[in-house]
Amino acid sequence: MKDFRMILPNPASDTAGAASMLFQLNGLTIIHDAAGSMESYITFDEERELEGKRTVASRLSRLEAITGDDSILLTKIEDACADNPPPFIAILGSPVPFTIGTDLEGIASEAEFTTGIPAFGVNSGGFELYDKGAGEALKKVLQKTVQPPEANGGQLVNLLGATPMDYSPAEIADLEQLVLANGADSVNNLTMTDGMEQIYGAADAAYNLVISTSGLPAARYLKQKYGIPYSIGIPFNSDLVIAPESPKKILLIGESVFTKQLAQLLAQNDGIDVTAGIISNDDAEIFPDVSSMLLHTEDAIRTEVRKDYDIILGDPLYKELLAPESTCIFIERPHRALSGRLYPFSEYKLTHYLDKLKECLT
């Protein structure tokens, strides 16, 4: 019962994370499900326009789900690809096929053999968090479709892990401009506003920048396969050198890369005690020198936000867990993976939150 939530919603699942990561690429993305996961994804987790996209549910009957009759799904895939072949076929898991042990990769191999279209399965089961499914989906679509690199001498940088689950379009546009300002000739975000052309050419990059946890599996794959170096972090356009008038305690809650890097920048200042609270999966490679805590349950989050922090930055829903007498300053940064459609995509760039922090600290 420690994971029971009375106020906060559960963060988006691995199935939703994979669907979100692949959404912009217009492949045939199938959520293999008897009922529920597709409706949950399009109702709560996806705000982008669905018309013309090929994200669908397998629409299994109860008997088909229990018996695991894969031929029915394969026939549906063949029919869907007959007149308008997609660039790839992705089969995403959900609780029912996960529970009965459905071989998604096996089904994908059969689909690829019969259609001639690159196909892969994502081993999501609806029980892990969004960044795990998103990371596997990005890695697998690259494995199946990326083209061998061409020597063009350019300084292309890929932003790996760009998804609306963690970033707004304005924030991604801001990151692209910052990368260009720091010496890149061109920059691709691959999965936020780009498409298959950029996915095909991802191996042409001179460098990969991992901006969220979900970008790490792809970065490791591209380094192992093509020798493309990568680093983890966000090119914040600020030194965040602050001289607070009095000691301040700050709590940051969110995705690992954003939260831990911002904590690292703030911790360089005397008089600032900052804590990074991670709600999703973490990785030992992400800013290993930054101390952090996993806030996976509502009870853990409630306990932490009720400590004597001067400033808290996180999704607006966390304000509901503050003590009634709390006087801390709360800086709102909506996190789509948590609050879904409750708050519209922010038009604020990352510099907005840095400016707010400076304003509150000086």
mmCIF file of C-alpha atoms in Angstrom:
data_model
loop_
_atom_site.group_PDB
_atom_site.id
_atom_site.type_symbol
_atom_site.label_atom_id
_atom_site.label_comp_id
_atom_site.label_asym_id
_atom_site.label_seq_id
_atom_site.Cartn_x
_atom_site.Cartn_y
_atom_site.Cartn_z
ATOM 1 C CA MET A 1 0.000 0.000 0.000
ATOM 2 C CA LYS A 2 3.035 2.306 0.135
ATOM 3 C CA ASP A 3 2.465 3.261 -3.520
ATOM 4 C CA PHE A 4 -1.197 4.134 -2.990
ATOM 5 C CA ARG A 5 -1.972 7.663 -4.177
ATOM 6 C CA MET A 6 -4.814 9.820 -2.883
ATOM 7 C CA ILE A 7 -3.915 13.146 -4.514
ATOM 8 C CA LEU A 8 -1.195 12.696 -7.138
ATOM 9 C CA PRO A 9 -1.803 10.689 -10.314
ATOM 10 C CA ASN A 10 0.608 7.938 -11.229
ATOM 11 C CA PRO A 11 3.353 9.040 -13.632
ATOM 12 C CA ALA A 12 2.852 7.891 -17.225
ATOM 13 C CA SER A 13 3.628 4.235 -17.892
ATOM 14 C CA ASP A 14 6.306 2.715 -20.115
ATOM 15 C CA THR A 15 3.653 2.011 -22.768
ATOM 16 C CA ALA A 16 2.705 5.696 -22.914
ATOM 17 C CA GLY A 17 6.362 6.727 -22.957
ATOM 18 C CA ALA A 18 7.090 4.513 -25.974
ATOM 19 C CA ALA A 19 3.993 5.762 -27.821
ATOM 20 C CA SER A 20 4.975 9.366 -27.120
ATOM 21 C CA MET A 21 8.551 8.850 -28.324
ATOM 22 C CA LEU A 22 7.376 7.325 -31.639
ATOM 23 C CA PHE A 23 4.368 9.609 -32.189
ATOM 24 C CA GLN A 24 6.036 12.164 -34.464
ATOM 25 C CA LEU A 25 7.621 9.559 -36.746
ATOM 26 C CA ASN A 26 4.363 8.340 -38.343
ATOM 27 C CA GLY A 27 5.168 4.656 -38.188
ATOM 28 C CA LEU A 28 2.479 2.098 -37.462
ATOM 29 C CA THR A 29 2.557 2.027 -33.660
ATOM 30 C CA ILE A 30 0.338 -0.661 -32.181
ATOM 31 C CA ILE A 31 -0.519 -0.742 -28.496
ATOM 32 C CA HIS A 32 -1.160 -4.464 -28.071
ATOM 33 C CA ASP A 33 -4.014 -4.407 -25.608
ATOM 34 C CA ALA A 34 -7.371 -5.929 -24.817
ATOM 35 C CA ALA A 35 -8.734 -2.608 -23.518
ATOM 36 C CA GLY A 36 -7.656 0.435 -21.584
ATOM 37 C CA SER A 37 -4.045 1.335 -22.392
ATOM 38 C CA MET A 38 -4.787 3.090 -25.687
ATOM 39 C CA GLU A 39 -7.659 5.038 -24.161
ATOM 40 C CA SER A 40 -5.511 6.035 -21.202
ATOM 41 C CA TYR A 41 -2.704 7.214 -23.471
ATOM 42 C CA ILE A 42 -4.813 9.378 -25.776
ATOM 43 C CA THR A 43 -6.983 10.736 -22.937
ATOM 44 C CA PHE A 44 -4.328 11.700 -20.423
ATOM 45 C CA ASP A 45 -0.821 11.541 -21.880
ATOM 46 C CA GLU A 46 -1.002 12.831 -25.465
ATOM 47 C CA GLU A 47 -1.997 16.393 -26.282
ATOM 48 C CA ARG A 48 -0.736 16.462 -29.876
ATOM 49 C CA GLU A 49 -3.151 16.154 -32.773
ATOM 50 C CA LEU A 50 -3.987 12.504 -33.418
ATOM 51 C CA GLU A 51 -5.588 12.967 -36.816
ATOM 52 C CA GLY A 52 -3.426 11.418 -39.524
ATOM 53 C CA LYS A 53 -1.228 9.577 -37.006
ATOM 54 C CA ARG A 54 -0.952 5.805 -37.018
ATOM 55 C CA THR A 55 -1.007 5.019 -33.329
ATOM 56 C CA VAL A 56 -3.658 2.350 -32.843
ATOM 57 C CA ALA A 57 -4.769 -0.376 -30.468
ATOM 58 C CA SER A 58 -4.743 -4.041 -31.461
ATOM 59 C CA ARG A 59 -8.352 -4.292 -30.157
ATOM 60 C CA LEU A 60 -8.089 -7.820 -28.880
ATOM 61 C CA SER A 61 -11.185 -9.542 -27.620
ATOM 62 C CA ARG A 62 -11.010 -11.025 -24.136
ATOM 63 C CA LEU A 63 -10.612 -14.541 -25.542
ATOM 64 C CA GLU A 64 -7.928 -13.461 -28.030
ATOM 65 C CA ALA A 65 -5.988 -11.772 -25.239
ATOM 66 C CA ILE A 66 -6.104 -14.823 -22.987
ATOM 67 C CA THR A 67 -5.296 -17.414 -25.669
ATOM 68 C CA GLY A 68 -2.612 -15.287 -27.317
ATOM 69 C CA ASP A 69 -3.667 -15.940 -30.918
ATOM 70 C CA ASP A 70 -0.920 -13.977 -32.678
ATOM 71 C CA SER A 71 -2.245 -14.696 -36.188
ATOM 72 C CA ILE A 72 -5.142 -12.283 -35.635
ATOM 73 C CA LEU A 73 -2.764 -9.424 -34.855
ATOM 74 C CA LEU A 74 -0.497 -10.296 -37.798
ATOM 75 C CA THR A 75 -3.450 -10.213 -40.179
ATOM 76 C CA LYS A 76 -4.466 -6.786 -38.871
ATOM 77 C CA ILE A 77 -0.904 -5.520 -39.360
ATOM 78 C CA GLU A 78 -0.740 -6.814 -42.931
ATOM 79 C CA ASP A 79 -4.085 -5.167 -43.749
ATOM 80 C CA ALA A 80 -2.995 -1.857 -42.220
ATOM 81 C CA CYS A 81 0.216 -1.805 -44.265
ATOM 82 C CA ALA A 82 -1.184 -2.982 -47.588
ATOM 83 C CA ASP A 83 -2.209 0.318 -49.190
ATOM 84 C CA ASN A 84 0.012 2.777 -47.342
ATOM 85 C CA PRO A 85 3.236 1.165 -46.040
ATOM 86 C CA PRO A 86 4.611 2.946 -42.932
ATOM 87 C CA PRO A 87 8.352 3.514 -42.382
ATOM 88 C CA PHE A 88 8.287 1.027 -39.490
ATOM 89 C CA ILE A 89 6.011 -1.140 -37.374
ATOM 90 C CA ALA A 90 6.243 -0.919 -33.587
ATOM 91 C CA ILE A 91 4.347 -3.278 -31.293
ATOM 92 C CA LEU A 92 4.085 -1.950 -27.755
ATOM 93 C CA GLY A 93 3.204 -4.150 -24.822
ATOM 94 C CA SER A 94 0.586 -3.511 -22.151
ATOM 95 C CA PRO A 95 -0.499 -5.353 -18.973
ATOM 96 C CA VAL A 96 -2.439 -8.230 -20.586
ATOM 97 C CA PRO A 97 0.185 -9.442 -23.127
ATOM 98 C CA PHE A 98 2.890 -8.816 -20.521
ATOM 99 C CA THR A 99 1.094 -10.997 -17.984
ATOM 100 C CA ILE A 100 0.580 -13.909 -20.389
ATOM 101 C CA GLY A 101 4.142 -13.669 -21.726
ATOM 102 C CA THR A 102 3.453 -12.542 -25.308
ATOM 103 C CA ASP A 103 6.586 -12.611 -27.479
ATOM 104 C CA LEU A 104 6.396 -9.116 -28.984
ATOM 105 C CA GLU A 105 9.754 -9.401 -30.741
ATOM 106 C CA GLY A 106 8.656 -12.694 -32.270
ATOM 107 C CA ILE A 107 5.446 -11.147 -33.595
ATOM 108 C CA ALA A 108 7.452 -8.198 -34.930
ATOM 109 C CA SER A 109 9.847 -10.552 -36.742
ATOM 110 C CA GLU A 110 6.941 -12.288 -38.419
ATOM 111 C CA ALA A 111 5.378 -8.958 -39.368
ATOM 112 C CA GLU A 112 8.670 -7.779 -40.871
ATOM 113 C CA PHE A 113 9.007 -11.006 -42.855
ATOM 114 C CA THR A 114 5.501 -10.829 -44.329
ATOM 115 C CA THR A 115 5.383 -7.058 -45.004
ATOM 116 C CA GLY A 116 9.035 -6.249 -45.743
ATOM 117 C CA ILE A 117 8.758 -3.284 -43.361
ATOM 118 C CA PRO A 118 11.192 -2.840 -40.430
ATOM 119 C CA ALA A 119 9.390 -3.992 -37.289
ATOM 120 C CA PHE A 120 10.226 -4.250 -33.609
ATOM 121 C CA GLY A 121 8.582 -4.912 -30.274
ATOM 122 C CA VAL A 122 8.888 -2.760 -27.163
ATOM 123 C CA ASN A 123 8.762 -4.790 -23.968
ATOM 124 C CA SER A 124 6.508 -2.399 -22.109
ATOM 125 C CA GLY A 125 4.004 -3.889 -19.713
ATOM 126 C CA GLY A 126 2.370 -0.855 -18.155
ATOM 127 C CA PHE A 127 4.153 -1.473 -14.846
ATOM 128 C CA GLU A 128 7.324 0.579 -15.405
ATOM 129 C CA LEU A 129 7.572 4.354 -15.830
ATOM 130 C CA TYR A 130 7.453 6.291 -19.069
ATOM 131 C CA ASP A 131 11.171 6.881 -19.565
ATOM 132 C CA LYS A 132 11.951 3.167 -19.707
ATOM 133 C CA GLY A 133 9.504 2.565 -22.559
ATOM 134 C CA ALA A 134 10.523 5.765 -24.342
ATOM 135 C CA GLY A 135 14.197 4.840 -24.123
ATOM 136 C CA GLU A 136 13.661 1.349 -25.531
ATOM 137 C CA ALA A 137 11.463 2.687 -28.345
ATOM 138 C CA LEU A 138 14.026 5.283 -29.452
ATOM 139 C CA LYS A 139 16.869 2.776 -29.380
ATOM 140 C CA LYS A 140 14.937 0.183 -31.370
ATOM 141 C CA VAL A 141 13.657 2.536 -34.068
ATOM 142 C CA LEU A 142 17.259 3.645 -34.620
ATOM 143 C CA GLN A 143 18.512 0.062 -34.700
ATOM 144 C CA LYS A 144 15.951 -0.791 -37.362
ATOM 145 C CA THR A 145 16.016 2.294 -39.571
ATOM 146 C CA VAL A 146 19.157 4.441 -39.138
ATOM 147 C CA GLN A 147 21.335 4.598 -42.252
ATOM 148 C CA PRO A 148 25.146 4.217 -42.292
ATOM 149 C CA PRO A 149 26.836 7.596 -41.790
ATOM 150 C CA GLU A 150 27.951 9.747 -44.675
ATOM 151 C CA ALA A 151 31.134 11.773 -44.337
ATOM 152 C CA ASN A 152 29.924 15.343 -44.757
ATOM 153 C CA GLY A 153 32.284 17.181 -42.416
ATOM 154 C CA GLY A 154 29.419 18.950 -40.677
ATOM 155 C CA GLN A 155 28.958 19.368 -36.960
ATOM 156 C CA LEU A 156 25.515 17.826 -36.521
ATOM 157 C CA VAL A 157 24.292 17.325 -32.955
ATOM 158 C CA ASN A 158 21.396 15.056 -32.016
ATOM 159 C CA LEU A 159 19.295 15.819 -28.961
ATOM 160 C CA LEU A 160 18.434 12.379 -27.597
ATOM 161 C CA GLY A 161 15.427 11.985 -25.324
ATOM 162 C CA ALA A 162 13.334 14.868 -26.658
ATOM 163 C CA THR A 163 9.750 14.020 -25.739
ATOM 164 C CA PRO A 164 6.713 16.035 -24.584
ATOM 165 C CA MET A 165 6.696 13.864 -21.470
ATOM 166 C CA ASP A 166 9.631 15.969 -20.200
ATOM 167 C CA TYR A 167 9.923 19.092 -22.379
ATOM 168 C CA SER A 168 7.624 21.624 -23.979
ATOM 169 C CA PRO A 169 8.139 22.622 -27.648
ATOM 170 C CA ALA A 170 9.399 26.025 -26.494
ATOM 171 C CA GLU A 171 12.020 24.386 -24.285
ATOM 172 C CA ILE A 172 13.228 22.130 -27.109
ATOM 173 C CA ALA A 173 13.454 25.110 -29.477
ATOM 174 C CA ASP A 174 15.461 26.937 -26.823
ATOM 175 C CA LEU A 175 17.845 23.972 -26.449
ATOM 176 C CA GLU A 176 18.365 23.803 -30.211
ATOM 177 C CA GLN A 177 19.312 27.476 -30.333
ATOM 178 C CA LEU A 178 21.719 27.048 -27.433
ATOM 179 C CA VAL A 179 23.434 24.109 -29.144
ATOM 180 C CA LEU A 180 23.781 26.112 -32.360
ATOM 181 C CA ALA A 181 25.169 29.055 -30.415
ATOM 182 C CA ASN A 182 27.822 26.752 -28.948
ATOM 183 C CA GLY A 183 29.337 25.713 -32.267
ATOM 184 C CA ALA A 184 27.061 23.147 -33.918
ATOM 185 C CA ASP A 185 26.304 23.547 -37.630
ATOM 186 C CA SER A 186 22.918 21.885 -37.252
ATOM 187 C CA VAL A 187 20.866 20.159 -34.590
ATOM 188 C CA ASN A 188 18.158 17.494 -34.736
ATOM 189 C CA ASN A 189 15.768 16.646 -31.931
ATOM 190 C CA LEU A 190 14.700 13.477 -33.830
ATOM 191 C CA THR A 191 11.423 12.801 -32.033
ATOM 192 C CA MET A 192 9.831 16.083 -30.924
ATOM 193 C CA THR A 193 9.359 18.065 -34.133
ATOM 194 C CA ASP A 194 11.589 16.131 -36.550
ATOM 195 C CA GLY A 195 10.654 12.997 -38.488
ATOM 196 C CA MET A 196 12.010 9.909 -40.196
ATOM 197 C CA GLU A 197 14.445 11.863 -42.375
ATOM 198 C CA GLN A 198 16.325 12.875 -39.236
ATOM 199 C CA ILE A 199 16.066 9.357 -37.779
ATOM 200 C CA TYR A 200 17.548 7.901 -40.997
ATOM 201 C CA GLY A 201 20.441 10.366 -40.785
ATOM 202 C CA ALA A 202 21.055 10.179 -37.023
ATOM 203 C CA ALA A 203 24.391 8.364 -37.505
ATOM 204 C CA ASP A 204 25.758 11.387 -39.396
ATOM 205 C CA ALA A 205 25.995 13.262 -36.091
ATOM 206 C CA ALA A 206 29.359 14.369 -34.783
ATOM 207 C CA TYR A 207 27.973 14.370 -31.267
ATOM 208 C CA ASN A 208 24.932 13.264 -29.274
ATOM 209 C CA LEU A 209 23.548 15.206 -26.341
ATOM 210 C CA VAL A 210 21.372 13.241 -23.914
ATOM 211 C CA ILE A 211 18.764 15.607 -22.497
ATOM 212 C CA SER A 212 16.642 13.075 -20.624
ATOM 213 C CA THR A 213 16.987 9.591 -19.206
ATOM 214 C CA SER A 214 15.108 8.147 -22.175
ATOM 215 C CA GLY A 215 17.920 9.215 -24.513
ATOM 216 C CA LEU A 216 20.624 7.118 -22.833
ATOM 217 C CA PRO A 217 19.944 3.715 -24.474
ATOM 218 C CA ALA A 218 20.081 5.306 -27.935
ATOM 219 C CA ALA A 219 23.256 7.222 -27.091
ATOM 220 C CA ARG A 220 24.969 4.047 -25.930
ATOM 221 C CA TYR A 221 23.860 2.202 -29.052
ATOM 222 C CA LEU A 222 25.069 4.924 -31.454
ATOM 223 C CA LYS A 223 28.415 5.088 -29.667
ATOM 224 C CA GLN A 224 28.879 1.312 -29.766
ATOM 225 C CA LYS A 225 27.731 0.955 -33.392
ATOM 226 C CA TYR A 226 29.119 4.107 -35.010
ATOM 227 C CA GLY A 227 31.541 5.548 -32.466
ATOM 228 C CA ILE A 228 29.526 8.737 -31.936
ATOM 229 C CA PRO A 229 30.516 10.335 -28.615
ATOM 230 C CA TYR A 230 27.862 11.637 -26.271
ATOM 231 C CA SER A 231 27.458 13.595 -23.089
ATOM 232 C CA ILE A 232 24.591 13.960 -20.665
ATOM 233 C CA GLY A 233 23.231 17.373 -19.891
ATOM 234 C CA ILE A 234 21.367 20.473 -20.920
ATOM 235 C CA PRO A 235 23.151 23.552 -22.308
ATOM 236 C CA PHE A 236 21.678 26.006 -19.815
ATOM 237 C CA ASN A 237 22.362 29.535 -21.020
ATOM 238 C CA SER A 238 23.264 30.769 -17.582
ATOM 239 C CA ASP A 239 26.118 30.439 -15.134
ATOM 240 C CA LEU A 240 23.691 30.587 -12.180
ATOM 241 C CA VAL A 241 26.228 32.427 -10.069
ATOM 242 C CA ILE A 242 24.137 33.689 -7.178
ATOM 243 C CA ALA A 243 24.986 35.397 -3.921
ATOM 244 C CA PRO A 244 21.947 34.749 -1.707
ATOM 245 C CA GLU A 245 21.350 37.221 1.078
ATOM 246 C CA SER A 246 20.860 34.324 3.507
ATOM 247 C CA PRO A 247 21.263 30.516 3.343
ATOM 248 C CA LYS A 248 18.554 28.855 1.257
ATOM 249 C CA LYS A 249 17.270 25.298 1.005
ATOM 250 C CA ILE A 250 15.932 24.254 -2.410
ATOM 251 C CA LEU A 251 14.082 21.130 -3.542
ATOM 252 C CA LEU A 252 13.917 20.238 -7.236
ATOM 253 C CA ILE A 253 11.482 17.483 -8.279
ATOM 254 C CA GLY A 254 11.347 15.943 -11.744
ATOM 255 C CA GLU A 255 13.176 13.962 -14.404
ATOM 256 C CA SER A 256 16.728 12.893 -13.599
ATOM 257 C CA VAL A 257 18.857 14.791 -16.171
ATOM 258 C CA PHE A 258 17.093 18.144 -15.790
ATOM 259 C CA THR A 259 16.831 17.932 -12.015
ATOM 260 C CA LYS A 260 20.336 16.714 -11.253
ATOM 261 C CA GLN A 261 22.070 19.117 -13.615
ATOM 262 C CA LEU A 262 20.148 22.089 -12.229
ATOM 263 C CA ALA A 263 21.024 20.910 -8.722
ATOM 264 C CA GLN A 264 24.703 20.743 -9.711
ATOM 265 C CA LEU A 265 24.630 24.314 -11.004
ATOM 266 C CA LEU A 266 22.887 25.655 -7.913
ATOM 267 C CA ALA A 267 25.176 23.784 -5.523
ATOM 268 C CA GLN A 268 28.204 25.725 -6.814
ATOM 269 C CA ASN A 269 26.983 28.743 -4.864
ATOM 270 C CA ASP A 270 27.780 29.320 -1.213
ATOM 271 C CA GLY A 271 24.758 29.372 1.019
ATOM 272 C CA ILE A 272 22.581 27.136 -1.188
ATOM 273 C CA ASP A 273 21.605 23.661 -0.016
ATOM 274 C CA VAL A 274 19.876 21.890 -2.899
ATOM 275 C CA THR A 275 18.201 18.484 -3.063
ATOM 276 C CA ALA A 276 17.396 16.664 -6.323
ATOM 277 C CA GLY A 277 14.230 14.578 -6.105
ATOM 278 C CA ILE A 278 13.839 12.077 -8.961
ATOM 279 C CA ILE A 279 10.358 10.719 -9.736
ATOM 280 C CA SER A 280 11.335 8.456 -12.635
ATOM 281 C CA ASN A 281 14.121 5.961 -13.247
ATOM 282 C CA ASP A 282 17.645 7.115 -12.526
ATOM 283 C CA ASP A 283 20.953 5.913 -13.963
ATOM 284 C CA ALA A 284 24.384 5.811 -12.361
ATOM 285 C CA GLU A 285 25.869 7.605 -15.388
ATOM 286 C CA ILE A 286 23.708 10.703 -14.910
ATOM 287 C CA PHE A 287 25.709 13.263 -12.912
ATOM 288 C CA PRO A 288 27.116 10.660 -10.500
ATOM 289 C CA ASP A 289 28.564 13.315 -8.199
ATOM 290 C CA VAL A 290 25.158 14.893 -7.544
ATOM 291 C CA SER A 291 23.359 13.431 -4.558
ATOM 292 C CA SER A 292 19.704 12.680 -5.186
ATOM 293 C CA MET A 293 16.753 10.814 -3.774
ATOM 294 C CA LEU A 294 14.057 8.750 -5.446
ATOM 295 C CA LEU A 295 10.578 10.114 -4.779
ATOM 296 C CA HIS A 296 8.533 7.240 -6.180
ATOM 297 C CA THR A 297 5.569 7.385 -3.807
ATOM 298 C CA GLU A 298 3.105 10.043 -2.786
ATOM 299 C CA ASP A 299 4.018 9.506 0.846
ATOM 300 C CA ALA A 300 7.718 10.083 0.120
ATOM 301 C CA ILE A 301 6.944 13.258 -1.829
ATOM 302 C CA ARG A 302 4.612 14.566 0.878
ATOM 303 C CA THR A 303 7.233 13.945 3.559
ATOM 304 C CA GLU A 304 9.920 15.747 1.549
ATOM 305 C CA VAL A 305 7.938 18.839 0.497
ATOM 306 C CA ARG A 306 6.873 19.389 4.120
ATOM 307 C CA LYS A 307 10.459 19.819 5.249
ATOM 308 C CA ASP A 308 11.824 23.309 5.780
ATOM 309 C CA TYR A 309 12.592 24.211 2.164
ATOM 310 C CA ASP A 310 12.668 27.842 1.120
ATOM 311 C CA ILE A 311 12.056 27.111 -2.582
ATOM 312 C CA ILE A 312 10.535 24.145 -4.391
ATOM 313 C CA LEU A 313 10.537 23.739 -8.188
ATOM 314 C CA GLY A 314 8.276 21.112 -9.719
ATOM 315 C CA ASP A 315 4.914 20.238 -11.212
ATOM 316 C CA PRO A 316 2.044 22.384 -9.828
ATOM 317 C CA LEU A 317 0.332 19.252 -8.470
ATOM 318 C CA TYR A 318 2.994 18.957 -5.780
ATOM 319 C CA LYS A 319 1.613 22.104 -4.166
ATOM 320 C CA GLU A 320 -1.362 20.010 -3.043
ATOM 321 C CA LEU A 321 0.974 18.120 -0.709
ATOM 322 C CA LEU A 322 2.433 21.166 1.044
ATOM 323 C CA ALA A 323 1.572 21.741 4.675
ATOM 324 C CA PRO A 324 -1.258 24.295 5.081
ATOM 325 C CA GLU A 325 1.078 26.625 6.949
ATOM 326 C CA SER A 326 3.891 26.359 4.381
ATOM 327 C CA THR A 327 5.586 29.619 3.419
ATOM 328 C CA CYS A 328 7.983 28.200 0.810
ATOM 329 C CA ILE A 329 8.151 29.737 -2.646
ATOM 330 C CA PHE A 330 6.863 27.277 -5.253
ATOM 331 C CA ILE A 331 8.100 27.640 -8.854
ATOM 332 C CA GLU A 332 5.743 25.803 -11.205
ATOM 333 C CA ARG A 333 7.177 23.758 -14.080
ATOM 334 C CA PRO A 334 4.475 21.407 -15.438
ATOM 335 C CA HIS A 335 5.707 17.864 -16.026
ATOM 336 C CA ARG A 336 3.543 16.209 -18.672
ATOM 337 C CA ALA A 337 4.493 12.707 -17.523
ATOM 338 C CA LEU A 338 2.828 13.456 -14.200
ATOM 339 C CA SER A 339 0.021 15.966 -14.703
ATOM 340 C CA GLY A 340 -0.884 15.113 -18.281
ATOM 341 C CA ARG A 341 -3.350 17.567 -19.808
ATOM 342 C CA LEU A 342 -4.124 19.434 -16.599
ATOM 343 C CA TYR A 343 -1.701 22.164 -17.610
ATOM 344 C CA PRO A 344 -1.098 23.291 -21.209
ATOM 345 C CA PHE A 345 2.323 23.113 -22.799
ATOM 346 C CA SER A 346 4.297 25.919 -21.248
ATOM 347 C CA GLU A 347 5.580 28.611 -23.570
ATOM 348 C CA TYR A 348 8.339 29.373 -21.098
ATOM 349 C CA LYS A 349 11.890 28.621 -22.123
ATOM 350 C CA LEU A 350 14.335 27.064 -19.687
ATOM 351 C CA THR A 351 15.807 30.492 -19.014
ATOM 352 C CA HIS A 352 12.476 31.477 -17.434
ATOM 353 C CA TYR A 353 12.997 29.006 -14.584
ATOM 354 C CA LEU A 354 16.592 30.064 -14.112
ATOM 355 C CA ASP A 355 15.512 33.701 -13.905
ATOM 356 C CA LYS A 356 12.802 32.803 -11.387
ATOM 357 C CA LEU A 357 15.362 30.996 -9.225
ATOM 358 C CA LYS A 358 17.728 33.964 -9.325
ATOM 359 C CA GLU A 359 14.875 36.303 -8.470
ATOM 360 C CA CYS A 360 13.902 34.198 -5.450
ATOM 361 C CA LEU A 361 17.468 33.824 -4.208
ATOM 362 C CA THR A 362 18.625 37.436 -4.395
#
